[in-house]
Amino acid sequence: MLSKKMLDALNNQVKNEMFSWHLYHSMALHFEAMNFKGFAAWMKAQAAEEMGHANKFVDFIIERGGRVVLPALEKPQTEWSSHLAAFQDAVKHEQFITAEINKLVDLAHAENDHPAHYFLGWFVSEQVEEEASVGEVAQKLEMIGASSHAIFMFDAVLGKRGQ
Ligand code: FEO
């Protein structure tokens, strides 16, 4: 049985993961509007992963006998000044999510909730991967700079994600 504190915190993480989906979907639509199909496909795949994360939390709450309360989501940003600006925001967002996961781990420890602690271990590793993958794209965009030729080439590379 989940404590009230743990239940509320897990429901809050459902909201965080759903907002991640919302934000990355918005970035995908931004790239789509500019006809950068590869960037859009990469972000759509990222958004789909986030809904997967939200559902993992949903399933865990249900398995532990808790009630999932779906949240209202904030309107995400809809435009970015550059490809790099979007990915820099994605990096910042993943750092925020990592901090949220770490807080959940601390709470599971404080509440002596071993199943939650074990469950959250997957997310601790996942966040290392999440920060690395958006960070890698941001770093490459920094190297590319303003070269539109390189951006078009990179668009083709990113479009291969999930193929
Ligand atoms: Fe679900 Fe990208 O963290």
mmCIF file of N, CA, C and O in Angstrom, residues 69-131:
data_model
loop_
_atom_site.group_PDB
_atom_site.id
_atom_site.type_symbol
_atom_site.label_atom_id
_atom_site.label_comp_id
_atom_site.label_asym_id
_atom_site.label_seq_id
_atom_site.Cartn_x
_atom_site.Cartn_y
_atom_site.Cartn_z
ATOM 1 N N VAL A 69 -4.727 10.074 -10.748
ATOM 2 C CA VAL A 69 -5.512 11.280 -11.044
ATOM 3 C C VAL A 69 -4.832 11.988 -12.204
ATOM 4 O O VAL A 69 -3.727 12.518 -12.066
ATOM 5 N N LEU A 70 -5.479 11.950 -13.366
ATOM 6 C CA LEU A 70 -4.865 12.587 -14.530
ATOM 7 C C LEU A 70 -4.901 14.105 -14.383
ATOM 8 O O LEU A 70 -5.899 14.669 -13.936
ATOM 9 N N PRO A 71 -3.789 14.762 -14.766
ATOM 10 C CA PRO A 71 -3.666 16.208 -14.516
ATOM 11 C C PRO A 71 -4.123 17.069 -15.691
ATOM 12 O O PRO A 71 -4.223 16.598 -16.823
ATOM 13 N N ALA A 72 -4.350 18.338 -15.420
ATOM 14 C CA ALA A 72 -4.449 19.337 -16.497
ATOM 15 C C ALA A 72 -3.013 19.650 -16.883
ATOM 16 O O ALA A 72 -2.133 19.697 -16.031
ATOM 17 N N LEU A 73 -2.764 19.832 -18.175
ATOM 18 C CA LEU A 73 -1.399 20.125 -18.615
ATOM 19 C C LEU A 73 -1.277 21.579 -19.040
ATOM 20 O O LEU A 73 -2.173 22.119 -19.684
ATOM 21 N N GLU A 74 -0.163 22.176 -18.659
ATOM 22 C CA GLU A 74 0.137 23.555 -19.091
ATOM 23 C C GLU A 74 0.299 23.597 -20.601
ATOM 24 O O GLU A 74 0.767 22.615 -21.190
ATOM 25 N N LYS A 75 -0.020 24.745 -21.190
ATOM 26 C CA LYS A 75 0.223 24.896 -22.635
ATOM 27 C C LYS A 75 1.742 24.960 -22.847
ATOM 28 O O LYS A 75 2.430 25.754 -22.212
ATOM 29 N N PRO A 76 2.264 24.091 -23.728
ATOM 30 C CA PRO A 76 3.721 24.148 -23.950
ATOM 31 C C PRO A 76 4.100 25.286 -24.882
ATOM 32 O O PRO A 76 3.242 25.809 -25.608
ATOM 33 N N GLN A 77 5.366 25.655 -24.846
ATOM 34 C CA GLN A 77 5.898 26.606 -25.835
ATOM 35 C C GLN A 77 5.648 26.016 -27.223
ATOM 36 O O GLN A 77 5.657 24.783 -27.388
ATOM 37 N N THR A 78 5.411 26.877 -28.210
ATOM 38 C CA THR A 78 5.075 26.342 -29.535
ATOM 39 C C THR A 78 6.092 26.699 -30.617
ATOM 40 O O THR A 78 6.050 26.158 -31.715
ATOM 41 N N GLU A 79 6.986 27.645 -30.310
ATOM 42 C CA GLU A 79 7.982 28.030 -31.319
ATOM 43 C C GLU A 79 9.330 28.237 -30.662
ATOM 44 O O GLU A 79 9.397 28.651 -29.508
ATOM 45 N N TRP A 80 10.388 27.962 -31.430
ATOM 46 C CA TRP A 80 11.751 28.148 -30.931
ATOM 47 C C TRP A 80 12.539 28.936 -31.970
ATOM 48 O O TRP A 80 12.270 28.820 -33.185
ATOM 49 N N SER A 81 13.523 29.699 -31.498
ATOM 50 C CA SER A 81 14.261 30.581 -32.415
ATOM 51 C C SER A 81 15.218 29.812 -33.320
ATOM 52 O O SER A 81 15.637 30.325 -34.354
ATOM 53 N N SER A 82 15.574 28.581 -32.919
ATOM 54 C CA SER A 82 16.487 27.779 -33.737
ATOM 55 C C SER A 82 16.353 26.316 -33.322
ATOM 56 O O SER A 82 15.763 26.010 -32.273
ATOM 57 N N HIS A 83 16.933 25.436 -34.121
ATOM 58 C CA HIS A 83 16.958 24.016 -33.760
ATOM 59 C C HIS A 83 17.691 23.841 -32.425
ATOM 60 O O HIS A 83 17.260 23.095 -31.554
ATOM 61 N N LEU A 84 18.817 24.574 -32.315
ATOM 62 C CA LEU A 84 19.616 24.457 -31.096
ATOM 63 C C LEU A 84 18.818 24.916 -29.877
ATOM 64 O O LEU A 84 18.858 24.261 -28.829
ATOM 65 N N ALA A 85 18.064 26.019 -30.011
ATOM 66 C CA ALA A 85 17.286 26.534 -28.868
ATOM 67 C C ALA A 85 16.288 25.483 -28.390
ATOM 68 O O ALA A 85 16.105 25.293 -27.178
ATOM 69 N N ALA A 86 15.664 24.774 -29.319
ATOM 70 C CA ALA A 86 14.704 23.725 -28.931
ATOM 71 C C ALA A 86 15.420 22.615 -28.163
ATOM 72 O O ALA A 86 14.959 22.183 -27.100
ATOM 73 N N PHE A 87 16.558 22.175 -28.675
ATOM 74 C CA PHE A 87 17.259 21.078 -27.997
ATOM 75 C C PHE A 87 17.888 21.521 -26.677
ATOM 76 O O PHE A 87 17.979 20.725 -25.736
ATOM 77 N N GLN A 88 18.276 22.796 -26.595
ATOM 78 C CA GLN A 88 18.777 23.283 -25.296
ATOM 79 C C GLN A 88 17.645 23.261 -24.272
ATOM 80 O O GLN A 88 17.859 22.912 -23.104
ATOM 81 N N ASP A 89 16.425 23.596 -24.715
ATOM 82 C CA ASP A 89 15.269 23.514 -23.804
ATOM 83 C C ASP A 89 14.995 22.061 -23.409
ATOM 84 O O ASP A 89 14.621 21.780 -22.275
ATOM 85 N N ALA A 90 15.181 21.144 -24.361
ATOM 86 C CA ALA A 90 14.968 19.727 -24.058
ATOM 87 C C ALA A 90 15.992 19.250 -23.018
ATOM 88 O O ALA A 90 15.649 18.496 -22.102
ATOM 89 N N VAL A 91 17.230 19.718 -23.138
ATOM 90 C CA VAL A 91 18.264 19.350 -22.153
ATOM 91 C C VAL A 91 17.856 19.858 -20.771
ATOM 92 O O VAL A 91 17.879 19.120 -19.778
ATOM 93 N N LYS A 92 17.433 21.136 -20.708
ATOM 94 C CA LYS A 92 17.015 21.728 -19.421
ATOM 95 C C LYS A 92 15.844 20.937 -18.849
ATOM 96 O O LYS A 92 15.781 20.690 -17.650
ATOM 97 N N HIS A 93 14.912 20.558 -19.736
ATOM 98 C CA HIS A 93 13.742 19.818 -19.268
ATOM 99 C C HIS A 93 14.148 18.452 -18.709
ATOM 100 O O HIS A 93 13.651 18.035 -17.652
ATOM 101 N N GLU A 94 15.058 17.770 -19.381
ATOM 102 C CA GLU A 94 15.492 16.455 -18.875
ATOM 103 C C GLU A 94 16.229 16.594 -17.542
ATOM 104 O O GLU A 94 16.108 15.727 -16.670
ATOM 105 N N GLN A 95 16.978 17.695 -17.378
ATOM 106 C CA GLN A 95 17.654 17.908 -16.088
ATOM 107 C C GLN A 95 16.619 18.104 -14.982
ATOM 108 O O GLN A 95 16.774 17.599 -13.865
ATOM 109 N N PHE A 96 15.521 18.805 -15.322
ATOM 110 C CA PHE A 96 14.423 18.979 -14.360
ATOM 111 C C PHE A 96 13.811 17.611 -14.002
ATOM 112 O O PHE A 96 13.582 17.310 -12.830
ATOM 113 N N ILE A 97 13.570 16.780 -15.030
ATOM 114 C CA ILE A 97 12.961 15.466 -14.781
ATOM 115 C C ILE A 97 13.890 14.598 -13.917
ATOM 116 O O ILE A 97 13.438 13.913 -12.995
ATOM 117 N N THR A 98 15.179 14.661 -14.197
ATOM 118 C CA THR A 98 16.138 13.901 -13.386
ATOM 119 C C THR A 98 16.038 14.327 -11.916
ATOM 120 O O THR A 98 16.007 13.477 -11.011
ATOM 121 N N ALA A 99 15.948 15.641 -11.690
ATOM 122 C CA ALA A 99 15.844 16.131 -10.303
ATOM 123 C C ALA A 99 14.551 15.626 -9.666
ATOM 124 O O ALA A 99 14.530 15.265 -8.472
ATOM 125 N N GLU A 100 13.476 15.581 -10.432
ATOM 126 C CA GLU A 100 12.196 15.089 -9.910
ATOM 127 C C GLU A 100 12.284 13.595 -9.555
ATOM 128 O O GLU A 100 11.755 13.154 -8.534
ATOM 129 N N ILE A 101 12.941 12.812 -10.419
ATOM 130 C CA ILE A 101 13.112 11.377 -10.144
ATOM 131 C C ILE A 101 13.963 11.197 -8.883
ATOM 132 O O ILE A 101 13.640 10.374 -8.018
ATOM 133 N N ASN A 102 15.018 11.994 -8.763
ATOM 134 C CA ASN A 102 15.873 11.883 -7.575
ATOM 135 C C ASN A 102 15.088 12.194 -6.295
ATOM 136 O O ASN A 102 15.266 11.537 -5.270
ATOM 137 N N LYS A 103 14.177 13.178 -6.385
ATOM 138 C CA LYS A 103 13.354 13.510 -5.203
ATOM 139 C C LYS A 103 12.449 12.328 -4.849
ATOM 140 O O LYS A 103 12.231 12.033 -3.682
ATOM 141 N N LEU A 104 11.926 11.666 -5.897
ATOM 142 C CA LEU A 104 11.065 10.499 -5.655
ATOM 143 C C LEU A 104 11.857 9.374 -4.976
ATOM 144 O O LEU A 104 11.343 8.694 -4.083
ATOM 145 N N VAL A 105 13.085 9.174 -5.429
ATOM 146 C CA VAL A 105 13.933 8.135 -4.817
ATOM 147 C C VAL A 105 14.160 8.471 -3.340
ATOM 148 O O VAL A 105 14.038 7.600 -2.468
ATOM 149 N N ASP A 106 14.448 9.739 -3.073
ATOM 150 C CA ASP A 106 14.668 10.164 -1.680
ATOM 151 C C ASP A 106 13.409 9.910 -0.843
ATOM 152 O O ASP A 106 13.485 9.448 0.303
ATOM 153 N N LEU A 107 12.249 10.200 -1.432
ATOM 154 C CA LEU A 107 10.991 9.998 -0.700
ATOM 155 C C LEU A 107 10.743 8.508 -0.447
ATOM 156 O O LEU A 107 10.352 8.125 0.667
ATOM 157 N N ALA A 108 10.975 7.677 -1.474
ATOM 158 C CA ALA A 108 10.779 6.231 -1.313
ATOM 159 C C ALA A 108 11.664 5.713 -0.175
ATOM 160 O O ALA A 108 11.251 4.874 0.630
ATOM 161 N N HIS A 109 12.873 6.249 -0.106
ATOM 162 C CA HIS A 109 13.808 5.862 0.951
ATOM 163 C C HIS A 109 13.267 6.300 2.320
ATOM 164 O O HIS A 109 13.200 5.507 3.256
ATOM 165 N N ALA A 110 12.840 7.561 2.380
ATOM 166 C CA ALA A 110 12.331 8.101 3.652
ATOM 167 C C ALA A 110 11.078 7.360 4.112
ATOM 168 O O ALA A 110 10.857 7.188 5.315
ATOM 169 N N GLU A 111 10.249 6.935 3.152
ATOM 170 C CA GLU A 111 8.994 6.243 3.486
ATOM 171 C C GLU A 111 9.218 4.738 3.673
ATOM 172 O O GLU A 111 8.265 4.005 3.900
ATOM 173 N N ASN A 112 10.459 4.299 3.488
ATOM 174 C CA ASN A 112 10.787 2.875 3.610
ATOM 175 C C ASN A 112 9.960 2.033 2.630
ATOM 176 O O ASN A 112 9.545 0.925 2.945
ATOM 177 N N ASP A 113 9.749 2.617 1.424
ATOM 178 C CA ASP A 113 8.925 1.949 0.406
ATOM 179 C C ASP A 113 9.864 1.220 -0.568
ATOM 180 O O ASP A 113 10.303 1.777 -1.584
ATOM 181 N N HIS A 114 10.159 -0.032 -0.265
ATOM 182 C CA HIS A 114 11.123 -0.799 -1.078
ATOM 183 C C HIS A 114 10.643 -1.022 -2.508
ATOM 184 O O HIS A 114 11.439 -0.885 -3.447
ATOM 185 N N PRO A 115 9.353 -1.374 -2.734
ATOM 186 C CA PRO A 115 8.923 -1.562 -4.128
ATOM 187 C C PRO A 115 9.084 -0.290 -4.964
ATOM 188 O O PRO A 115 9.515 -0.344 -6.118
ATOM 189 N N ALA A 116 8.739 0.869 -4.367
ATOM 190 C CA ALA A 116 8.874 2.131 -5.111
ATOM 191 C C ALA A 116 10.345 2.401 -5.399
ATOM 192 O O ALA A 116 10.716 2.828 -6.508
ATOM 193 N N HIS A 117 11.187 2.143 -4.418
ATOM 194 C CA HIS A 117 12.622 2.358 -4.569
ATOM 195 C C HIS A 117 13.150 1.521 -5.728
ATOM 196 O O HIS A 117 13.879 2.004 -6.607
ATOM 197 N N TYR A 118 12.754 0.263 -5.760
ATOM 198 C CA TYR A 118 13.200 -0.665 -6.810
ATOM 199 C C TYR A 118 12.658 -0.219 -8.171
ATOM 200 O O TYR A 118 13.392 -0.170 -9.161
ATOM 201 N N PHE A 119 11.373 0.121 -8.207
ATOM 202 C CA PHE A 119 10.728 0.579 -9.443
ATOM 203 C C PHE A 119 11.436 1.821 -10.000
ATOM 204 O O PHE A 119 11.673 1.930 -11.209
ATOM 205 N N LEU A 120 11.779 2.740 -9.115
ATOM 206 C CA LEU A 120 12.374 4.006 -9.564
ATOM 207 C C LEU A 120 13.792 3.844 -10.094
ATOM 208 O O LEU A 120 14.283 4.694 -10.841
ATOM 209 N N GLY A 121 14.436 2.721 -9.739
ATOM 210 C CA GLY A 121 15.797 2.466 -10.228
ATOM 211 C C GLY A 121 15.855 2.499 -11.748
ATOM 212 O O GLY A 121 16.809 3.027 -12.338
ATOM 213 N N TRP A 122 14.813 1.974 -12.386
ATOM 214 C CA TRP A 122 14.777 1.973 -13.854
ATOM 215 C C TRP A 122 14.823 3.403 -14.386
ATOM 216 O O TRP A 122 15.514 3.712 -15.358
ATOM 217 N N PHE A 123 14.102 4.297 -13.711
ATOM 218 C CA PHE A 123 14.046 5.690 -14.163
ATOM 219 C C PHE A 123 15.364 6.429 -13.897
ATOM 220 O O PHE A 123 15.716 7.343 -14.646
ATOM 221 N N VAL A 124 16.062 6.023 -12.843
ATOM 222 C CA VAL A 124 17.367 6.652 -12.575
ATOM 223 C C VAL A 124 18.296 6.372 -13.761
ATOM 224 O O VAL A 124 18.947 7.287 -14.293
ATOM 225 N N SER A 125 18.319 5.112 -14.224
ATOM 226 C CA SER A 125 19.168 4.763 -15.380
ATOM 227 C C SER A 125 18.643 5.420 -16.652
ATOM 228 O O SER A 125 19.418 5.913 -17.471
ATOM 229 N N GLU A 126 17.335 5.415 -16.802
ATOM 230 C CA GLU A 126 16.730 5.984 -18.010
ATOM 231 C C GLU A 126 17.091 7.462 -18.147
ATOM 232 O O GLU A 126 17.342 7.961 -19.239
ATOM 233 N N GLN A 127 17.126 8.182 -17.013
ATOM 234 C CA GLN A 127 17.435 9.614 -17.089
ATOM 235 C C GLN A 127 18.873 9.864 -17.539
ATOM 236 O O GLN A 127 19.150 10.885 -18.181
ATOM 237 N N VAL A 128 19.772 8.944 -17.231
ATOM 238 C CA VAL A 128 21.157 9.096 -17.708
ATOM 239 C C VAL A 128 21.121 9.062 -19.239
ATOM 240 O O VAL A 128 21.725 9.901 -19.918
ATOM 241 N N GLU A 129 20.354 8.110 -19.766
ATOM 242 C CA GLU A 129 20.219 7.960 -21.213
ATOM 243 C C GLU A 129 19.485 9.165 -21.835
ATOM 244 O O GLU A 129 19.875 9.667 -22.890
ATOM 245 N N GLU A 130 18.430 9.600 -21.171
ATOM 246 C CA GLU A 130 17.631 10.720 -21.694
ATOM 247 C C GLU A 130 18.473 11.996 -21.809
ATOM 248 O O GLU A 130 18.443 12.681 -22.834
ATOM 249 N N GLU A 131 19.222 12.301 -20.748
ATOM 250 C CA GLU A 131 20.059 13.513 -20.787
ATOM 251 C C GLU A 131 21.133 13.375 -21.852
ATOM 252 O O GLU A 131 21.464 14.333 -22.548
#
